[in-house]
Structure formats: C-alpha cells, structure tokens
XYZ file of C-alpha atoms in Angstrom:
390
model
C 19.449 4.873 9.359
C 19.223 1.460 7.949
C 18.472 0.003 11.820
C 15.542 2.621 12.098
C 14.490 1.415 8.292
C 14.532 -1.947 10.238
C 12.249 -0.786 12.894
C 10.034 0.972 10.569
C 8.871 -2.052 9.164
C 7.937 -3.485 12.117
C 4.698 -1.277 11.309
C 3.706 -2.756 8.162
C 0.325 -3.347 7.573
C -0.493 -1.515 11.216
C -0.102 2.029 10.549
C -2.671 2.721 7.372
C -3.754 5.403 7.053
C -0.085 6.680 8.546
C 3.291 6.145 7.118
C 5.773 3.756 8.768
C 8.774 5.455 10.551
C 11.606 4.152 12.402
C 13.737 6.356 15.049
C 17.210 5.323 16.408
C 18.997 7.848 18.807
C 22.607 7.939 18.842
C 24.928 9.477 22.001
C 28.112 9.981 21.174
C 30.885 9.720 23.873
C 34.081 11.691 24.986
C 36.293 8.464 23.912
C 35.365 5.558 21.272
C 35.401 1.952 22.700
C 39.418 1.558 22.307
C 39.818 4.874 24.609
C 40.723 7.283 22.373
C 39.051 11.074 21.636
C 36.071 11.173 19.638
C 37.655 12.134 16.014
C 36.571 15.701 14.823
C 37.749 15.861 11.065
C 34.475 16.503 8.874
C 35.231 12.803 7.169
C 35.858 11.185 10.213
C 33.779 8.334 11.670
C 31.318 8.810 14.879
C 31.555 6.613 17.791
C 28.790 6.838 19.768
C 25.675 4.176 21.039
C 22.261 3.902 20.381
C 20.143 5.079 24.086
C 16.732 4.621 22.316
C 15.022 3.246 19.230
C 11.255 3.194 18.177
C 8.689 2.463 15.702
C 4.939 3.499 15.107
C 3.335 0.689 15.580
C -0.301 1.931 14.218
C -2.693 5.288 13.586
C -3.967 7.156 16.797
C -0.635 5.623 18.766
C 2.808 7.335 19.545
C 4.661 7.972 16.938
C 8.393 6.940 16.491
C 10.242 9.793 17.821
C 8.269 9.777 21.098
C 8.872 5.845 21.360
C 12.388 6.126 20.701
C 12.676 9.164 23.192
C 10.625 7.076 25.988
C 12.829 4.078 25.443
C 16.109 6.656 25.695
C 15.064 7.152 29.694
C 16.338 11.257 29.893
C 19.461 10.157 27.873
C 18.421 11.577 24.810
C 19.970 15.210 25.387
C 22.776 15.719 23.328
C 21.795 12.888 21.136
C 21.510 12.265 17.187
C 17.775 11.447 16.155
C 18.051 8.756 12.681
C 14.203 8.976 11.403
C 13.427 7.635 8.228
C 10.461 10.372 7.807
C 10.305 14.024 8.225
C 9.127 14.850 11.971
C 5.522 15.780 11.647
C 5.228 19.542 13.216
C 1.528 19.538 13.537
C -1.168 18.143 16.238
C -3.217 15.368 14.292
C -3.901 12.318 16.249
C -0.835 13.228 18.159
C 0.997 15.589 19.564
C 3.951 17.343 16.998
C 6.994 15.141 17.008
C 9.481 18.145 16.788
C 8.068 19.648 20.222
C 9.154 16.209 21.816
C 12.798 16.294 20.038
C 13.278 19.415 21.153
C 11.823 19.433 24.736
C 14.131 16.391 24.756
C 17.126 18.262 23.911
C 18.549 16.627 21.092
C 21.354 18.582 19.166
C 20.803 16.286 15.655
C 17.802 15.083 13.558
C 19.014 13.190 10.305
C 16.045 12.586 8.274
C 15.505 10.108 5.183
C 12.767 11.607 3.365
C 10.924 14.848 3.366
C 6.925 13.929 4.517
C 4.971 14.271 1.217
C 1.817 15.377 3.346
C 0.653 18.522 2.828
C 0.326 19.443 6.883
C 4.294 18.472 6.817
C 6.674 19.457 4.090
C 9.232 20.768 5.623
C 7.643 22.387 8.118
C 9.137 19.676 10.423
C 12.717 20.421 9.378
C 11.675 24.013 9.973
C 10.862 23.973 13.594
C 13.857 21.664 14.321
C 16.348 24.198 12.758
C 14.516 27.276 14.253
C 15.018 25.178 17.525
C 18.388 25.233 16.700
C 19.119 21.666 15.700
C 21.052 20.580 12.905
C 19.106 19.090 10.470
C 20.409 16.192 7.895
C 18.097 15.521 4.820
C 18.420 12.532 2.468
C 20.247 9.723 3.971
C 18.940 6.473 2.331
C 15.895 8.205 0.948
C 15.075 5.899 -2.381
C 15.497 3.167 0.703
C 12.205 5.305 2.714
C 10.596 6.970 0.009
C 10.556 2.707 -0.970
C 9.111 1.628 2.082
C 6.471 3.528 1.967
C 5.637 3.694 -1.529
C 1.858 3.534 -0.914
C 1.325 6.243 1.647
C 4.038 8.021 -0.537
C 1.639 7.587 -3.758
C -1.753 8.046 -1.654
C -0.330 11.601 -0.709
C 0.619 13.077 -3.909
C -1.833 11.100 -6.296
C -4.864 11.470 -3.836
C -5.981 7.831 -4.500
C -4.898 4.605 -3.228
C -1.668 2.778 -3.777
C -2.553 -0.154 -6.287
C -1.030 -3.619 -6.506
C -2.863 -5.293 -9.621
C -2.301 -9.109 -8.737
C -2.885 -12.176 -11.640
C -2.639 -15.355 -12.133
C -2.345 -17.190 -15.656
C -1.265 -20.690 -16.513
C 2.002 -21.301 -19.364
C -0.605 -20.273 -21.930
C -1.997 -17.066 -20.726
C -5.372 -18.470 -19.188
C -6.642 -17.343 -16.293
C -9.480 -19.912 -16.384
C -10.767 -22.641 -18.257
C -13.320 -22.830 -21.109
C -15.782 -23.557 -18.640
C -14.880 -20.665 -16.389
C -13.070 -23.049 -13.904
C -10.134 -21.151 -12.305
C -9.349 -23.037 -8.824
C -6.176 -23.170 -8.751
C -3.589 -21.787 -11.188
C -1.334 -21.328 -8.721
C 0.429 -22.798 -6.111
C 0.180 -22.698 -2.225
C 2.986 -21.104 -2.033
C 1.617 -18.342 -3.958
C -1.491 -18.112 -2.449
C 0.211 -17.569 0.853
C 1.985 -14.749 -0.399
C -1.595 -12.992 -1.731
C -2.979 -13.818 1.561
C -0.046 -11.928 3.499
C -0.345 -8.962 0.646
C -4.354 -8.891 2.097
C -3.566 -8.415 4.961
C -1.309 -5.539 4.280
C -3.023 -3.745 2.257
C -6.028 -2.048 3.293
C -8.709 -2.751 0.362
C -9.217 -5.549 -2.093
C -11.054 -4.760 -5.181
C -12.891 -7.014 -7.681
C -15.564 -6.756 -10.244
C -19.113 -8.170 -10.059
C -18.558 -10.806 -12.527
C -15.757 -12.710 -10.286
C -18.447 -12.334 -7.468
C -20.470 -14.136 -9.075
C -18.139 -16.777 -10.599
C -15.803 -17.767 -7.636
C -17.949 -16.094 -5.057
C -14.943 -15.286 -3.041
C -14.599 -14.289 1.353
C -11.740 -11.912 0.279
C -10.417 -13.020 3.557
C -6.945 -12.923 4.736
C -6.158 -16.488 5.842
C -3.086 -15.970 8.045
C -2.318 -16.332 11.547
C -2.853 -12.785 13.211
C -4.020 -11.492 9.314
C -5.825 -8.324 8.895
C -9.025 -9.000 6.947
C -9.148 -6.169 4.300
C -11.802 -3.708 3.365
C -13.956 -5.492 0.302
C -14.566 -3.369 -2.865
C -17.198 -4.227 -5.732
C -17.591 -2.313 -8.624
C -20.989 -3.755 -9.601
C -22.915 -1.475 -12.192
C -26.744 -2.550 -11.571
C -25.877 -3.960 -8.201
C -25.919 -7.775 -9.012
C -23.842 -8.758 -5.983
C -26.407 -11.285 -4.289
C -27.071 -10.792 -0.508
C -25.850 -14.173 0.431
C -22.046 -13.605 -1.672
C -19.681 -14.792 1.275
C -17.682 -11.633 1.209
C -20.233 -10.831 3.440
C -19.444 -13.613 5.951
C -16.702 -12.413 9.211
C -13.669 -13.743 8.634
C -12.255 -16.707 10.681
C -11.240 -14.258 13.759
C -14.741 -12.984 13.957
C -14.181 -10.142 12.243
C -16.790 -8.254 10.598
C -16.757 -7.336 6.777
C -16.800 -4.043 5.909
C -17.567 -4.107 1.925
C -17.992 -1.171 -0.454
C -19.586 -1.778 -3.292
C -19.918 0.963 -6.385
C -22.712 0.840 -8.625
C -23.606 2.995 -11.840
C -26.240 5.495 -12.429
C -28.528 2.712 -13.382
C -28.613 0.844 -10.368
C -32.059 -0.503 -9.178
C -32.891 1.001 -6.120
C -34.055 -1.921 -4.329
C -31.068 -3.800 -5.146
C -29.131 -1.290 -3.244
C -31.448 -0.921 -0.404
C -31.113 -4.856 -0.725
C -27.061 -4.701 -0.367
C -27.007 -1.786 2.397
C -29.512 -4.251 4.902
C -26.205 -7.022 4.074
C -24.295 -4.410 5.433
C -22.593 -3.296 2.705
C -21.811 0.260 2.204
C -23.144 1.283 -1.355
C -22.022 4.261 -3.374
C -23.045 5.689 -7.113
C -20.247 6.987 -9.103
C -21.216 8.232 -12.660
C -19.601 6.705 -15.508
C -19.624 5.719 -19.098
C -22.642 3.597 -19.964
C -24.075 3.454 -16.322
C -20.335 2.173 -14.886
C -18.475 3.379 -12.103
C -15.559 5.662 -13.151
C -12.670 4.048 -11.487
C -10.984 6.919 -11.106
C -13.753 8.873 -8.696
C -14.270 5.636 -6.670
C -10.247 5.796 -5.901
C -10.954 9.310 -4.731
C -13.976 7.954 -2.612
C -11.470 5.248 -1.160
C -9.216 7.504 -0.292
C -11.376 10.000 1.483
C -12.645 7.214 3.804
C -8.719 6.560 4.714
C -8.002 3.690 2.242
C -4.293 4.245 1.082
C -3.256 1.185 -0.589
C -5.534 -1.654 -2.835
C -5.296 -5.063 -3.692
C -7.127 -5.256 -7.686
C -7.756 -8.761 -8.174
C -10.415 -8.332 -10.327
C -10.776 -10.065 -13.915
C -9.293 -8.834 -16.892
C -11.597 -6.166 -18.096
C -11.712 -4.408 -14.055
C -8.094 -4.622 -14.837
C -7.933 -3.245 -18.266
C -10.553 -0.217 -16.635
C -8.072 0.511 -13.624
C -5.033 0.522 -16.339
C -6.415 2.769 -18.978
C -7.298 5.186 -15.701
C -3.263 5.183 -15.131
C -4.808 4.010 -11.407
C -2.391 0.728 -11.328
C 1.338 1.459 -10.017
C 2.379 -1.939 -9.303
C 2.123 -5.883 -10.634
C 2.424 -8.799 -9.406
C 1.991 -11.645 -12.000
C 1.947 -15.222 -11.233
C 2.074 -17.575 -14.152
C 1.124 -21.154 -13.052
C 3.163 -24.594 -15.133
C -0.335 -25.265 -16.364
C -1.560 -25.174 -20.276
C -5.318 -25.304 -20.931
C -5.568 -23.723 -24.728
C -9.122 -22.305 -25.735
C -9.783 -18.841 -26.682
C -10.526 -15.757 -24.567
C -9.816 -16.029 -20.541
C -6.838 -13.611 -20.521
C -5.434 -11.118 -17.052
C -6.097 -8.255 -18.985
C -9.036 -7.590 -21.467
C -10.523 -4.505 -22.360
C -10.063 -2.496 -25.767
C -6.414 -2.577 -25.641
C -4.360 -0.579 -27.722
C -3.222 0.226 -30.998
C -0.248 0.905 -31.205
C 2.587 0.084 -29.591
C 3.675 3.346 -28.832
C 0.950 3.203 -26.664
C 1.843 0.067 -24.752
C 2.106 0.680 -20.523
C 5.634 -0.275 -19.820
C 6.983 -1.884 -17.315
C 9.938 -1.168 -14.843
C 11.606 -2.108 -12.140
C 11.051 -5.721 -13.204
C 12.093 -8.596 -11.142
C 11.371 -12.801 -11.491
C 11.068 -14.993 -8.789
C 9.711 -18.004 -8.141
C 7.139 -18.594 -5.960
C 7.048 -22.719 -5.097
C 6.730 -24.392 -8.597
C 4.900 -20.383 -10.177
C 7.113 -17.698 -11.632
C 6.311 -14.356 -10.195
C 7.059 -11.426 -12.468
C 6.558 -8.227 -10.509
C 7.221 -4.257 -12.020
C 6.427 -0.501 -11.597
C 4.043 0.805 -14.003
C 5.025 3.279 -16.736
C 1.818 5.057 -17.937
C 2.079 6.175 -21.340
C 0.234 9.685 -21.739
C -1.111 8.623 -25.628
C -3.209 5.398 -23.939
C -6.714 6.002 -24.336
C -9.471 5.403 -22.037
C -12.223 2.718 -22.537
C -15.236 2.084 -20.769
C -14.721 -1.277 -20.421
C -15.071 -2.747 -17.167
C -16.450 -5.588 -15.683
C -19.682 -4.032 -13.660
C-alpha cells in the first residue's frame, strides 16, 4: 500500500477534478524466494511479487486499476489488488473499475479508503465481494484520506479545498506604510507558492490587491499549470488591462472568474466579459459577494481545491465563512513598524472562546522565512462579518 501511495502521487496536480489513486498488484507464489512453501498461519507474512502497478495520471484517462491491470500483461488472475481508493463501480468518464478487477480475475482488493463520492460509497466494495473477492478496508487510510485531502473535503463540504497562503515580515506587516509589499519573502518561498499554483486548481484574491500589485497569478515553473483566476470584486473595479488577463509564459490562456455584488455596473461587467473574463453576481451583505455561494459556484464548474491569497479582510471573509481548512504562513526576517497592514483584518472576534484554532501545526523554514503551516479548527460561536475586500 505505501508503493501504490507512491504512485498515487505521481498524479498530483493532474487529476482535478478526480482523486489520485495508486494500484500495485501482488502474485503470490507456491514457494518464497529461499524455496520454501508459502506460510498459511493467519499472522504469517506473504511472499509474493508485484506483476503490475498504476496511477491515474489525469480526468477523462484510465484510471489506476486498469493501468495497473494493463501493465500486469494477463498475470493479474489470482492476484492481490493494493488501491489506495475505493474502486469506483459506476460509468463516469470511464468505464467501472470493479468490472475490470473482476473480468481480470483477481481473488483480493485491499483498499485504503472508502470513496467519499456519492456515486461510490461502498458500492465498489459491494460489487467486488458480490464478485466474490475478498475485500480489505483501511490499510493506511489517515495516509489516503491525507493525500487527497482536497478532493476528500470538495466531496463532503461541496466547496473547494482552501489553502489560505500569507506573508508577513518579524512584525506582522504584510506591506509597508506606503502599500509597498514586493518582497517579504524569500525566493525560496516564492518557489514553493508557485509549485502550490500549479497544483491547485483556483487562486483567489480580492479587488483591492488587483489593483495594488496588479498580479499574472501565473505559475512560474517549468511544466507549471497556470491556475484558474478568481476576483471577488463588488462593483467590478478590476480594469480591463489587469495582467491576470495576460497568457501565461507557455501560451496559455487565462481563464478568470470574477464575482461581483448586486450593485455591479452593468457596463463594467459587459466591460470584463469582452476581457474574457467570466463574470458572476452572488448576493451578499452590502452589495458583496457571499463567499460561501461563490465556493458553491466554484465547485459546480469542477474547481476542487483554491489558493486564497487575497489581503487580510478577503481572508478574514473566507474565515468567518468556516471556508479556510488549511494555512500556510510565511513570516519574512523583515521589521517595518507602522500601524494597520496585517494577514488577517476584518471584525475579528471577541472573545477568545471564539478564536479559530489551529492544528496539526508544523514550522519549517523556507530559505531564510519561517513557514508555519496548520489545519483549521472552526469554532461554531465565531460570527460572521461582512467584511471583505470587494
């Protein structure tokens, strides 16, 4: 299992809006390498060799099972299937994965994790056992269910995964007085946001950065996968000539989303859809997108994980909507004093009994940066604002 956890991540950042699975089949043999029987005690090891392994490499292409089957060559019969996800038993893009294992012949399937999809759950495990194949649940699941924590989260939560990344010097700045934030960080930092672009399927900002840093919201690695560009923008102040507009530096074509409010001039959006943008109006508080309807939006249009690098207030909007599950929080050896300028603004709370906690922490560094990075806690007494930067 942990060599098809290995494969599996071969997919990442390929497979959106799919999970990524790994498959490793295993044929055991009459003697073990030293010539003697198999043993047969319950406890006892298995000797045996891997005949084929696989991974699914991205949407609308074989899935694991049917790689790891082609690369088996007929010598899967008999043969234990390790797959770090619950055979899908349903025709989607592909054909059902438990047909193949069973057509195939194998007399084992030892699964990870149970697929949290509503056309799956359990219904895999179901047609393998009615097939008469053993099935094996829960070997290294925290390990899968880890893996894929954003397809895992996009399934049950109905809204994207969300990875809320900052910056902030020594002092808690994430600019200067003068608005100047270029850089806080590190290469070696920016490197790692560029890979976590690529990755992920969206990056989100608000309207203000837009029009501060006028970012590409490119990812700027060999062989990188530009992500899909998200603005919440109440009254539709992006400007036609922003650069997130631009292709990125493999010719490829933005796609941006940008969400306005109720109050949105109409010939500002015209105005944004002949850039090419596609423009949506989600009802809020005071004219603002609701964050929590445009992460529905996002995820009907196949967006399952989201970079928020938005300023504070965004941030604060996405937090008080519990829509943030993960942080990643680089604080730069700079000091720049001044007032105001902090990663996360809003309201706040007021008591703390109503702070988000963090788990799951872990420090690194990240070149000469610190890197603090956690699971969000959301506390069920945080209240709402409708603070946001639009």
């Amino acid at each position: 299992m942990l060599r098809a956890l290995e494969l599996a991540e071969n997919g990442r950042g390929t497979t959106s809006p799919n999970p990524m699975v790994g498959c490793v089949l295993v044929k055991t043999n009459d003697v073990d390498t030293f010539g003697e029987p198999v043993p047969t005690a319950p406890d006892a090891p298995i000797y045996g060799a891997i005949v084929g392994r696989g991974w699914h490499e991205r949407a609308g292409e074989a899935h694991a099972e049917i790689r790891a089957l082609e690369s088996a060559e007929g010598a899967a019969k008999g043969a234990t299937a390790y797959v770090t996800l619950e055979p899908c038993a349903h025709h989607g893009r592909t054909p059902p994965c438990t047909d193949a294992l069973i057509e195939a012949g194998v007399r084992r399937v030892v699964i990870a994790t149970l697929d949290p999809d509503p056309r799956v759950q359990g219904a895999g495990v179901r047609a393998l056992e009615a097939a008469g194949i053993e099935v094996i649940q829960g070997v290294l699941e925290a390990e899968a269910q880890a893996q894929n924590e954003a397809f895992f989260t996009a399934q049950t939560k109905r809204r994207p995964f969300v990875l809320y990344k900052t910056a902030m010097t020594l002092d808690g700045k994430i600019a200067t007085r003068a608005g100047h934030s270029r850089w806080i960080t590190g290469e070696a930092s920016r490197e790692l946001v560029q890979g976590w672009r690529s990755e992920l399927d969206a990056v989100a900002i608000g309207v203000n950065t837009v029009l501060l840093d006028d970012p590409q919201l490119t990812a700027r690695i060999e062989g990188g996968r530009t992500p899909r560009k998200v603005i919440f923008d109440g009254v539709a102040r992006t400007p036609v000539t922003a650069k997130l507009f631009e292709a990125d530096e493999h010719g490829e074509a933005a796609r941006v989303t940008i969400f306005v409010g109720s109050d949105a001039p109409s010939d500002r959006t015209t105005a944004l859809e002949a850039a090419g943008a596609e423009v949506l109006q989600v009802e809020g508080v005071n004219g603002r997108p609701d964050v929590g309807t445009a992460l529905g939006m996002l995820h009907e249009r196949e967006v399952r994980s989201l970079l928020l690098e938005g300023g504070g207030t965004l941030a604060w909007s996405f937090l008080a909507a519990r829509a943030i599950d993960r942080i990643a929080w680089f604080i730069g050896p700079k000091l720049l004093g001044g007032n105001g300028a902090t990663p996360l603004g809003g309201l706040g709370v007021a008591r703390m009994d109503e702070a988000f906690d963090l788990t799951d922490v872990h420090a690194d560094t990240s070149g000469d940066d610190l890197l603090i990075t956690a699971r969000v806690r959301h506390p069920d007494s945080a209240q709402a604002t409708d603070s946001e930067e639009a």
